[in-house]
Amino acid sequence: MKRLLLLLFSCVLFLQPYCQAQPLTSEESPVTLSTATGDIKGRLLLPANATTCPVVLLIAGSGPTDMDGNNPMMKNNSLKFLAEGLAQKGIASLRFDKRGIAGSAAAGKEESKLRFEDYVNDVTGWIDFLAKDKRFTDITVAGHSEGSLIGMLACQSRPKVKSFISIAGAGSPAYEIIEKQVAAQMMPESIRKEVADINRSLRNGKEVAQVPAYLQALFRPSVQPYLISWYKYNPQTVIASLKMPVLILQGKNDIQVKEEDAMLLKKASPKAELVLIDKMNHVLKDCESTTPQQQMAVYNNPSLPVNAALMNATVRFVNNSK
């Protein structure tokens, strides 16, 4: 049961393939965002010979995911390939390691001091960084998975952002997702009730002192302040507040975030464009089925290109949104 709950927490924590074998005409350089707790490291990828161009700020998803879309257990290069594909189409990008992860490990806080807003503030810092660079004609923020909510929140306070892209973004608050995943794991009713009771306290801003050993992975005392800060935000409410063009991208073979999530976001933001992508899974690549075996093979394939429809929709939106 403990292993099952750890796996649960890690989840919360094609047309013709787009050819990564094409010669890359781009220039990449390291960039740094200084924060009170340390430096956030990123990579700025520019189309070769471009004097001015649009730029996309790419935000990785939950857990120990780095700027390329990889983590210590799985390497897929999804965000790296997305950035390279944008450069081939004349669009710059900036991607970065989240605080506490990979190149930005030194900027990490103690778990008990980390708040969801720390990630949002890092993104607003990167937006300000890009806004000062005269080479960029406009800024699009694109968040993947948990990065979708982080990106939405950052856009609320940065009117200089031209447009926003949600890629496999959750449509429900985090506490609802956790409770649904617990139910999907066929946990006993008693455990589901305990999870709901703890979540209710956290939603009200109250930490829970007594947590059963089998729920420590989810609700250990040091992570509760972070959960309280995270639970405050409903993606539907946040996306509805955005005053800019919005694109919602969702893969039909995603086993972590479902089409229903995309539909919830679309309902909350009726003017948003919704694109459901055949075969695409959570790491933005083609997967023929939703079986765990095939999904894991794709999750661990660092050479498989990202889905072509994803690339095409992103490029079109960045170039055409007003």
JSON list of N, CA and C in Angstrom, two decimals, residues 8 172-187 192 195-196:
[
{"chain": "A", "resi": 8, "resn": "LEU", "atom": "N", "xyz": [1.26, 7.21, -6.37]},
{"chain": "A", "resi": 8, "resn": "LEU", "atom": "CA", "xyz": [0.19, 8.20, -6.49]},
{"chain": "A", "resi": 8, "resn": "LEU", "atom": "C", "xyz": [0.74, 9.61, -6.31]},
{"chain": "A", "resi": 172, "resn": "SER", "atom": "N", "xyz": [-8.89, 20.50, -12.53]},
{"chain": "A", "resi": 172, "resn": "SER", "atom": "CA", "xyz": [-9.49, 20.52, -11.19]},
{"chain": "A", "resi": 172, "resn": "SER", "atom": "C", "xyz": [-8.45, 20.91, -10.15]},
{"chain": "A", "resi": 173, "resn": "PRO", "atom": "N", "xyz": [-8.90, 21.37, -8.98]},
{"chain": "A", "resi": 173, "resn": "PRO", "atom": "CA", "xyz": [-7.96, 21.68, -7.90]},
{"chain": "A", "resi": 173, "resn": "PRO", "atom": "C", "xyz": [-7.18, 20.44, -7.48]},
{"chain": "A", "resi": 174, "resn": "ALA", "atom": "N", "xyz": [-6.00, 20.64, -6.92]},
{"chain": "A", "resi": 174, "resn": "ALA", "atom": "CA", "xyz": [-5.11, 19.53, -6.58]},
{"chain": "A", "resi": 174, "resn": "ALA", "atom": "C", "xyz": [-5.75, 18.55, -5.60]},
{"chain": "A", "resi": 175, "resn": "TYR", "atom": "N", "xyz": [-6.51, 19.05, -4.64]},
{"chain": "A", "resi": 175, "resn": "TYR", "atom": "CA", "xyz": [-7.10, 18.15, -3.65]},
{"chain": "A", "resi": 175, "resn": "TYR", "atom": "C", "xyz": [-8.11, 17.20, -4.29]},
{"chain": "A", "resi": 176, "resn": "GLU", "atom": "N", "xyz": [-8.84, 17.68, -5.30]},
{"chain": "A", "resi": 176, "resn": "GLU", "atom": "CA", "xyz": [-9.77, 16.80, -6.00]},
{"chain": "A", "resi": 176, "resn": "GLU", "atom": "C", "xyz": [-9.03, 15.73, -6.77]},
{"chain": "A", "resi": 177, "resn": "ILE", "atom": "N", "xyz": [-7.92, 16.11, -7.38]},
{"chain": "A", "resi": 177, "resn": "ILE", "atom": "CA", "xyz": [-7.13, 15.14, -8.14]},
{"chain": "A", "resi": 177, "resn": "ILE", "atom": "C", "xyz": [-6.61, 14.05, -7.22]},
{"chain": "A", "resi": 178, "resn": "ILE", "atom": "N", "xyz": [-6.08, 14.43, -6.08]},
{"chain": "A", "resi": 178, "resn": "ILE", "atom": "CA", "xyz": [-5.56, 13.46, -5.12]},
{"chain": "A", "resi": 178, "resn": "ILE", "atom": "C", "xyz": [-6.66, 12.49, -4.69]},
{"chain": "A", "resi": 179, "resn": "GLU", "atom": "N", "xyz": [-7.83, 13.02, -4.38]},
{"chain": "A", "resi": 179, "resn": "GLU", "atom": "CA", "xyz": [-8.92, 12.16, -3.91]},
{"chain": "A", "resi": 179, "resn": "GLU", "atom": "C", "xyz": [-9.41, 11.22, -5.01]},
{"chain": "A", "resi": 180, "resn": "LYS", "atom": "N", "xyz": [-9.44, 11.70, -6.25]},
{"chain": "A", "resi": 180, "resn": "LYS", "atom": "CA", "xyz": [-9.85, 10.84, -7.36]},
{"chain": "A", "resi": 180, "resn": "LYS", "atom": "C", "xyz": [-8.83, 9.74, -7.60]},
{"chain": "A", "resi": 181, "resn": "GLN", "atom": "N", "xyz": [-7.54, 10.08, -7.47]},
{"chain": "A", "resi": 181, "resn": "GLN", "atom": "CA", "xyz": [-6.51, 9.07, -7.69]},
{"chain": "A", "resi": 181, "resn": "GLN", "atom": "C", "xyz": [-6.50, 8.03, -6.59]},
{"chain": "A", "resi": 182, "resn": "VAL", "atom": "N", "xyz": [-6.78, 8.45, -5.38]},
{"chain": "A", "resi": 182, "resn": "VAL", "atom": "CA", "xyz": [-6.90, 7.48, -4.28]},
{"chain": "A", "resi": 182, "resn": "VAL", "atom": "C", "xyz": [-8.06, 6.53, -4.56]},
{"chain": "A", "resi": 183, "resn": "ALA", "atom": "N", "xyz": [-9.18, 7.07, -5.01]},
{"chain": "A", "resi": 183, "resn": "ALA", "atom": "CA", "xyz": [-10.34, 6.23, -5.33]},
{"chain": "A", "resi": 183, "resn": "ALA", "atom": "C", "xyz": [-10.03, 5.28, -6.48]},
{"chain": "A", "resi": 184, "resn": "ALA", "atom": "N", "xyz": [-9.29, 5.78, -7.48]},
{"chain": "A", "resi": 184, "resn": "ALA", "atom": "CA", "xyz": [-8.96, 4.95, -8.64]},
{"chain": "A", "resi": 184, "resn": "ALA", "atom": "C", "xyz": [-8.04, 3.79, -8.27]},
{"chain": "A", "resi": 185, "resn": "GLN", "atom": "N", "xyz": [-7.28, 3.96, -7.20]},
{"chain": "A", "resi": 185, "resn": "GLN", "atom": "CA", "xyz": [-6.38, 2.89, -6.75]},
{"chain": "A", "resi": 185, "resn": "GLN", "atom": "C", "xyz": [-7.12, 1.84, -5.92]},
{"chain": "A", "resi": 186, "resn": "MET", "atom": "N", "xyz": [-8.44, 1.96, -5.87]},
{"chain": "A", "resi": 186, "resn": "MET", "atom": "CA", "xyz": [-9.27, 0.99, -5.16]},
{"chain": "A", "resi": 186, "resn": "MET", "atom": "C", "xyz": [-8.91, 0.89, -3.67]},
{"chain": "A", "resi": 187, "resn": "MET", "atom": "N", "xyz": [-8.58, 2.02, -3.09]},
{"chain": "A", "resi": 187, "resn": "MET", "atom": "CA", "xyz": [-8.28, 2.05, -1.66]},
{"chain": "A", "resi": 187, "resn": "MET", "atom": "C", "xyz": [-9.56, 1.80, -0.86]},
{"chain": "A", "resi": 192, "resn": "ARG", "atom": "N", "xyz": [-10.01, 6.41, 1.99]},
{"chain": "A", "resi": 192, "resn": "ARG", "atom": "CA", "xyz": [-10.54, 7.53, 1.19]},
{"chain": "A", "resi": 192, "resn": "ARG", "atom": "C", "xyz": [-11.13, 8.61, 2.09]},
{"chain": "A", "resi": 195, "resn": "VAL", "atom": "N", "xyz": [-8.27, 10.56, 3.73]},
{"chain": "A", "resi": 195, "resn": "VAL", "atom": "CA", "xyz": [-7.68, 11.51, 2.78]},
{"chain": "A", "resi": 195, "resn": "VAL", "atom": "C", "xyz": [-8.57, 12.74, 2.64]},
{"chain": "A", "resi": 196, "resn": "ALA", "atom": "N", "xyz": [-9.87, 12.51, 2.49]},
{"chain": "A", "resi": 196, "resn": "ALA", "atom": "CA", "xyz": [-10.81, 13.63, 2.34]},
{"chain": "A", "resi": 196, "resn": "ALA", "atom": "C", "xyz": [-10.83, 14.51, 3.58]}
]
